[in-house]
Short mmCIF file of C-alpha atoms and ligand atoms in Angstrom, two decimals:
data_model
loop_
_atom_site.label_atom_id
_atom_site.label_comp_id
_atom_site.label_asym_id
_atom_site.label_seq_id
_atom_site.Cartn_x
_atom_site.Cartn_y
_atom_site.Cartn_z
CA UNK A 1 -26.74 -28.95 -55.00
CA UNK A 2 -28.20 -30.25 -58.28
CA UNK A 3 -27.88 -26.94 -59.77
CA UNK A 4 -23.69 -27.69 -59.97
CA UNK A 5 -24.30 -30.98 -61.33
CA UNK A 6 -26.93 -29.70 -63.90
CA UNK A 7 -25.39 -26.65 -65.04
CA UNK A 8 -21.57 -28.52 -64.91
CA UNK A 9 -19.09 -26.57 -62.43
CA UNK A 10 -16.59 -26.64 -64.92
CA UNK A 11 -13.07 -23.90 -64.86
CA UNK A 12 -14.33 -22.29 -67.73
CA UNK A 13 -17.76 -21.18 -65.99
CA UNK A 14 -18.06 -18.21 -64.09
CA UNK A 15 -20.61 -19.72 -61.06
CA UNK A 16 -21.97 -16.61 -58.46
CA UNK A 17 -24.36 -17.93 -55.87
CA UNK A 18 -25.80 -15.26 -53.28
CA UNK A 19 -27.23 -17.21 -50.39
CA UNK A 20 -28.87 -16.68 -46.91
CA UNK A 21 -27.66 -18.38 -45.15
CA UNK A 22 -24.58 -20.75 -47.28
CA UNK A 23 -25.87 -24.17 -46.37
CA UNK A 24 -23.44 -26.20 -48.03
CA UNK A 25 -20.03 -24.56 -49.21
CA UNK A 26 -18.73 -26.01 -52.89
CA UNK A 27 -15.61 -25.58 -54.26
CA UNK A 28 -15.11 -24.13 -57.71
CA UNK A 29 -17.83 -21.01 -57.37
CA UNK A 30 -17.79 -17.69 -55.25
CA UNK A 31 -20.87 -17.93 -52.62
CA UNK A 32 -21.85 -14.68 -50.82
CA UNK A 33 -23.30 -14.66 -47.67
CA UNK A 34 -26.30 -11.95 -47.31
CA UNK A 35 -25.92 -9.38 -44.18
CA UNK A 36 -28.98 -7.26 -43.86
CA UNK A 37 -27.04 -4.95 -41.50
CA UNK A 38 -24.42 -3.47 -43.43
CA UNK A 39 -27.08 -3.47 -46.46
CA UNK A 40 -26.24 -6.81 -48.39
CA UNK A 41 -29.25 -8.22 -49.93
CA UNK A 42 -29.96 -10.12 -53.06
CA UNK A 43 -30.61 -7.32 -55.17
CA UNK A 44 -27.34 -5.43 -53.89
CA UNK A 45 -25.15 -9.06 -54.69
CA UNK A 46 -26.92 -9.50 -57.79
CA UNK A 47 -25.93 -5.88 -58.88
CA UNK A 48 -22.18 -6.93 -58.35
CA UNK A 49 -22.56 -10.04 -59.92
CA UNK A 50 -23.56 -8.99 -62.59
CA UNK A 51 -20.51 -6.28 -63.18
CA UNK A 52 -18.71 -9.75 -62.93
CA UNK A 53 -20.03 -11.18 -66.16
CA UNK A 54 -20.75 -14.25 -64.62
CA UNK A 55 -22.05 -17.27 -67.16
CA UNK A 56 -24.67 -18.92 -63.73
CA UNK A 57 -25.64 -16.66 -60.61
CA UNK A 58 -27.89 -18.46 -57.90
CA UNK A 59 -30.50 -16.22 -55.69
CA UNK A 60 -31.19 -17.78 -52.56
CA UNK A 61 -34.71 -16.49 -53.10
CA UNK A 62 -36.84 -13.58 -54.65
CA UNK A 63 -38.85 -12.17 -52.78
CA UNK A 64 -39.08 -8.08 -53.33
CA UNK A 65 -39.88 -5.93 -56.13
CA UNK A 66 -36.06 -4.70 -56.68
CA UNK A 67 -34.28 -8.60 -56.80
CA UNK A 68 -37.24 -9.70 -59.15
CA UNK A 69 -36.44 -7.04 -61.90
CA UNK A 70 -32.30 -7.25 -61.29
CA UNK A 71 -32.72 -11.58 -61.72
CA UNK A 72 -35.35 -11.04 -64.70
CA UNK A 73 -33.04 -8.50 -66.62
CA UNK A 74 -29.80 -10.63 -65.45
CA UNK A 75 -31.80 -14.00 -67.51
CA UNK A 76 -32.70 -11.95 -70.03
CA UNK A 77 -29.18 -10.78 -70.47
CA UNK A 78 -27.68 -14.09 -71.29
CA UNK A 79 -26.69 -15.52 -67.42
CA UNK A 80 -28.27 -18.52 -66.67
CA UNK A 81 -30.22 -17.70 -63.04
CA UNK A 82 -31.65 -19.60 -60.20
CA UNK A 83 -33.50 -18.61 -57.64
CA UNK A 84 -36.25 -19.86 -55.26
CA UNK A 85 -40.05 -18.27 -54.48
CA UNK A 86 -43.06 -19.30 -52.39
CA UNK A 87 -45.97 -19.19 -54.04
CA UNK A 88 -48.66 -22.49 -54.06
CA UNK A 89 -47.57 -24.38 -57.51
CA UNK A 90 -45.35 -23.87 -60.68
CA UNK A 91 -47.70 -21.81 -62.42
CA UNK A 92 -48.48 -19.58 -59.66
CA UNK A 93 -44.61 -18.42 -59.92
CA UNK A 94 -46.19 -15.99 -63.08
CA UNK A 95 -49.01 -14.51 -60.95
CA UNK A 96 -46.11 -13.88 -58.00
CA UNK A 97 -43.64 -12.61 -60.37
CA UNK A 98 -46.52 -10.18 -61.89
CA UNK A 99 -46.87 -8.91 -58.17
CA UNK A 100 -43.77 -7.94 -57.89
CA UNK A 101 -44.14 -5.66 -61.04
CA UNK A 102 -42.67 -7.92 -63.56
CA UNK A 103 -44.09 -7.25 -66.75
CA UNK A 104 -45.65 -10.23 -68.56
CA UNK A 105 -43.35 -9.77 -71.51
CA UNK A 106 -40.52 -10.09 -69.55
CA UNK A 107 -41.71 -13.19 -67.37
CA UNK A 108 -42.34 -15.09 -70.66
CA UNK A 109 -39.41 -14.26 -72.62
CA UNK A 110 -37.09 -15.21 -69.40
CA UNK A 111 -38.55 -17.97 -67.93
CA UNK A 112 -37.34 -21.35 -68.91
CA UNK A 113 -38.77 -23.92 -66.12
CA UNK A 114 -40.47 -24.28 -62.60
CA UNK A 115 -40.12 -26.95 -60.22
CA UNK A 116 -42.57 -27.31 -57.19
CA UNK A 117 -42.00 -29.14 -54.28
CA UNK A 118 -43.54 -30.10 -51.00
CA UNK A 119 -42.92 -32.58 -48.42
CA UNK A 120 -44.98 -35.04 -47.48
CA UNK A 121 -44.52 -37.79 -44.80
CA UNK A 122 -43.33 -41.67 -45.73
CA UNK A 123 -45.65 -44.61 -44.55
CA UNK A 124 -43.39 -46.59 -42.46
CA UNK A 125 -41.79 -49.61 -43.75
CA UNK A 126 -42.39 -52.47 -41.11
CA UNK A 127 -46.00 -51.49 -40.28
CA UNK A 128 -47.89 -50.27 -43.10
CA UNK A 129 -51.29 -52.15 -44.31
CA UNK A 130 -52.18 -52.98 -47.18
CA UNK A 131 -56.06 -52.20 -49.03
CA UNK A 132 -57.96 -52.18 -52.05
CA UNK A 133 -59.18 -48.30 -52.16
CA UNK A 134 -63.13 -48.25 -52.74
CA UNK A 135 -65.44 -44.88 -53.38
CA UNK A 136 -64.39 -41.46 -52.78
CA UNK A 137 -60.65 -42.68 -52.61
CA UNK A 138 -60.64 -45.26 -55.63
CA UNK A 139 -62.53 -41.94 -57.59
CA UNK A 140 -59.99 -39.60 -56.52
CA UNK A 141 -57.06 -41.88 -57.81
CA UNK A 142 -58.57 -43.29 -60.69
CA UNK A 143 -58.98 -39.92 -62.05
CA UNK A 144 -55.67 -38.54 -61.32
CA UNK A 145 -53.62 -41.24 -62.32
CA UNK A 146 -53.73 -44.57 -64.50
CA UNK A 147 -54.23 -47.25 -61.97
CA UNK A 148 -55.17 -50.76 -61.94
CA UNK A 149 -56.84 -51.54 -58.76
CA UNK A 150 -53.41 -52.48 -57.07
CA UNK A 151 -53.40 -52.56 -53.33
CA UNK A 152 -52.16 -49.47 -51.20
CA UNK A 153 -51.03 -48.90 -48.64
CA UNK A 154 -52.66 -47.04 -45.60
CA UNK A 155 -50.61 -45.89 -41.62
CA UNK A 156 -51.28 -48.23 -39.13
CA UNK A 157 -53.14 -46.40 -36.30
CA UNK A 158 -51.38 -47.94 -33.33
CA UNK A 159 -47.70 -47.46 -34.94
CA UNK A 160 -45.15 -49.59 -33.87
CA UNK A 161 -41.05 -48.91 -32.01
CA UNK A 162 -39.72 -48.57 -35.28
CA UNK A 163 -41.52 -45.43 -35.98
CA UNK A 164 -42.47 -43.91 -32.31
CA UNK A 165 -46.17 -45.35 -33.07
CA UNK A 166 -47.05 -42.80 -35.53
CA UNK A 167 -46.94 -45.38 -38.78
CA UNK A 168 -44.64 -42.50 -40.63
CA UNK A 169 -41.26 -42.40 -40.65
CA UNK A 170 -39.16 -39.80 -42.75
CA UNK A 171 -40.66 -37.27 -45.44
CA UNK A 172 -40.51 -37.75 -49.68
CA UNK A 173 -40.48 -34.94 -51.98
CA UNK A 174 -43.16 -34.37 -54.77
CA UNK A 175 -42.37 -32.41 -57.44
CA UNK A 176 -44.45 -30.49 -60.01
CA UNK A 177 -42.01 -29.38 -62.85
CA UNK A 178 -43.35 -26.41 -65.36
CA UNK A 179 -41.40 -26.14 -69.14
CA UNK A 180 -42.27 -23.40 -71.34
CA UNK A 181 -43.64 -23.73 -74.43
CA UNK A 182 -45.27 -21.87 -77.20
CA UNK A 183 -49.12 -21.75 -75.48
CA UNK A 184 -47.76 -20.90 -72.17
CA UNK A 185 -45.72 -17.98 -73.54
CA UNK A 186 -48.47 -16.99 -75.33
CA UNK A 187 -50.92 -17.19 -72.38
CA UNK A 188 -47.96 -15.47 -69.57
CA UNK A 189 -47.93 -12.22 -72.85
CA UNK A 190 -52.20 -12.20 -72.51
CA UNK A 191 -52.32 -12.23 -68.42
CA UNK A 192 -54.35 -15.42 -68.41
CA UNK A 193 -55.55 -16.17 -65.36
CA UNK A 194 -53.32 -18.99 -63.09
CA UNK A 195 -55.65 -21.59 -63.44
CA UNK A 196 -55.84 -21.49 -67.36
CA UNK A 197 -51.96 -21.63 -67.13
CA UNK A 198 -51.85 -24.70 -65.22
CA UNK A 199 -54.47 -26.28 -68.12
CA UNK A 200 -51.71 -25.19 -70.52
CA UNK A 201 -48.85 -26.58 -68.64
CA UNK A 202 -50.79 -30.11 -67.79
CA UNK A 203 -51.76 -30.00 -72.04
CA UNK A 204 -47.97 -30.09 -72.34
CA UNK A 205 -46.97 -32.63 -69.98
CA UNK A 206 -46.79 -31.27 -66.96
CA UNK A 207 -47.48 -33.84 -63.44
CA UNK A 208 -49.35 -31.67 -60.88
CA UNK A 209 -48.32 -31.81 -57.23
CA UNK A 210 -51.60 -33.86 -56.54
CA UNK A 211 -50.77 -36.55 -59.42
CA UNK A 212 -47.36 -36.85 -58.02
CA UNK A 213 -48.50 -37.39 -54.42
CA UNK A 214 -50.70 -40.13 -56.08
CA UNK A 215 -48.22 -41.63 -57.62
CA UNK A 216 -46.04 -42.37 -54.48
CA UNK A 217 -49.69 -43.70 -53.36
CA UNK A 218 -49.62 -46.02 -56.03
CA UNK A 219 -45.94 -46.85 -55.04
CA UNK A 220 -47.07 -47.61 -51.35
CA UNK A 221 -44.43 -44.85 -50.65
CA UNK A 222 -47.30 -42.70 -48.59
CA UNK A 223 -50.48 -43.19 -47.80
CA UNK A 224 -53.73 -41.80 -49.36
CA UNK A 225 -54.76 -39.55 -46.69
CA UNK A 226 -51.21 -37.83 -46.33
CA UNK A 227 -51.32 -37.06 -49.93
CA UNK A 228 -54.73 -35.62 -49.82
CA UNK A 229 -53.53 -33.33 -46.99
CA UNK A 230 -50.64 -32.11 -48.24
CA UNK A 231 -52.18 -31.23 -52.02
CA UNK A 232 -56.16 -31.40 -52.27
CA UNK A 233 -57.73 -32.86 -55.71
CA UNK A 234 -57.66 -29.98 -58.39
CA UNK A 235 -58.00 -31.71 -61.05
CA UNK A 236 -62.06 -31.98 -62.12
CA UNK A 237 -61.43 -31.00 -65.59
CA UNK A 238 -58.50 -33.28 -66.06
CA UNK A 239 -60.64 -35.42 -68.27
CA UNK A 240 -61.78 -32.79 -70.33
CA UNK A 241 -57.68 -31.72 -70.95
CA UNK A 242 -57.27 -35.23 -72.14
CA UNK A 243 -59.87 -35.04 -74.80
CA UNK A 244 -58.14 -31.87 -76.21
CA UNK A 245 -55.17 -33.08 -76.01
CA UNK A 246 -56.27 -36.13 -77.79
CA UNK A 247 -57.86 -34.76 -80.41
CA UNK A 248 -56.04 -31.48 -81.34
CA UNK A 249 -52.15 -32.77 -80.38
CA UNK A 250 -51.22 -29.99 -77.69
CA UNK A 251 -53.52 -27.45 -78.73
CA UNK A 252 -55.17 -25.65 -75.74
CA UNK A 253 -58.83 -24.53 -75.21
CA UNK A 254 -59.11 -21.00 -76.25
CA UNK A 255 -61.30 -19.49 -73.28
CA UNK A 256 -58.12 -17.88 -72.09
CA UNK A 257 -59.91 -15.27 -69.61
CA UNK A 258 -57.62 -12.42 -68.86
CA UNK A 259 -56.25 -12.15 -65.47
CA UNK A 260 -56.31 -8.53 -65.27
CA UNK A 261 -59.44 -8.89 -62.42
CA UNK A 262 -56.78 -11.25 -60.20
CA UNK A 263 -57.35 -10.51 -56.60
CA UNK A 264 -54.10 -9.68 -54.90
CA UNK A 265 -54.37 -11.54 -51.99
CA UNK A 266 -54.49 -14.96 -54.15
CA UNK A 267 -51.05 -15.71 -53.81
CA UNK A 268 -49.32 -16.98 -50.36
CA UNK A 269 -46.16 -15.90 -49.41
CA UNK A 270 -46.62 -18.35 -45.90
CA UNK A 271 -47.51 -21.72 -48.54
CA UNK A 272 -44.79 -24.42 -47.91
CA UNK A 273 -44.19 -24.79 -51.51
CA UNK A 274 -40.72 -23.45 -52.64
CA UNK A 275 -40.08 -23.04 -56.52
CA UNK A 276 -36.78 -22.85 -58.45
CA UNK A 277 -37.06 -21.23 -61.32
ZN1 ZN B 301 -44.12 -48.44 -37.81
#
């Protein structure tokens, strides 16, 4: 839905969305609904979308070798294009991309941002406890975030009727959003490996999914152990970034590794995180 507001459904734009299956039906755009049967799939809609000149096109997702080359040419081409793909975080989208034969060049002069998401659970409101975090857990969030020794909050074990006795009630998004920039175009052209692309991306800004969780921590929106579950601690050189980025500006360590040796298997189609690129 934020895609209309972002990208303005105006009369003047020419908005084609191919979807599976049309959750929410907008007025103002033409939304196709995908039929495997008689042969409609993304690539086939994004083929006659694009003999449409359309100025935004939407893919519900890419997932095959043929709709990832049609949507890469299509952004490269001067349409706008969103789509969605599983893969574990934002930079992984360039390692899944790769897999599905998209050469480097092409994901890097195309690309223009990632957001990851993932649900995780809410503490509930009328039973959640308050603690100072100590050891393992004050290390964890002291290194991922800047925080002061606030309380957090924690699930009460025995629940209570306003949340069936679990101590959750409802889920929160975290987000991880990707921008390019000059290093990470340069690092997508020389197949750096995933993990040197997320040091370039966190150089340049960019919250991690396990920051983020730790930051609705800090908020007393969830508790410490559901954010742990939902996106383990990957940051152990996070310090190290910092002391680049503090003395160079946004200049990246140069121990870019090619990823050429990548082992295909690395990337999960079944991981819960969804990316809109
Ligand atoms: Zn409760």
């Amino acid at each position: 839905m934020f895609i209309w507001e972002i990208s303005g459904n105006t009369p003047d734009r020419c908005i084609r969305a191919a979807e599976d299956p049309i959750e929410y039906t907008l007025p103002g755009l033409l939304q196709m609904q995908m039929n495997r049967k008689i042969g409609l799939t993304f690539a086939t809609a994004l083929r006659a979308f694009l003999r449409q000149d359309p100025d935004i096109i939407l893919v519900g997702e890419i997932r095959d070798k043929e709709t990832a080359s049609i949507a890469t040419e299509a952004a490269l081409t001067g349409h706008m294009l969103f789509s969605t793909l599983h893969t574990n975080d934002a930079p992984g989208t360039v390692s899944r991309l790769t897999e599905m034969d998209v050469e480097p060049f092409m994901i890097s002069s195309s690309l223009v941002c990632v957001c990851a998401q993932r649900l995780i659970r809410r503490l509930c409101k009328t039973c959640k406890q308050s603690y100072v975090p100590k050891g393992n857990e004050a290390k964890i969030i002291n290194r991922a975030i800047q925080y002061n020794d606030d309380p957090i909050y924690k699930a009460n074990a025995d629940g209570c009727p306003a949340c069936g006795s679990s101590g959750y009630k409802g889920r929160i998004g975290i987000h991880e959003v990707m921008g390019t920039s000059e290093e990470l175009i340069k690092g997508i052209n020389e197949e750096v490996e995933t993990t040197e692309l997320k040091r370039i991306a966190i150089v340049n800004g960019m919250r991690t999914l396990h920051q983020d969780s730790l930051y609705k921590v800090k908020a007393g929106t969830t508790s410490m152990e559901e954010a742990i579950a939902a996106v383990p601690p990957d940051l152990k050189d996070l310090d190290a970034l910092r002391g680049v980025k503090s003395k160079s500006g946004n200049s990246v360590a140069t121990d870019s590794k090619p990823r050429k040796s990548r082992a295909k298997s690395k990337v999960k189609e079944s991981s819960k995180t969804e990316l809109s690129t």
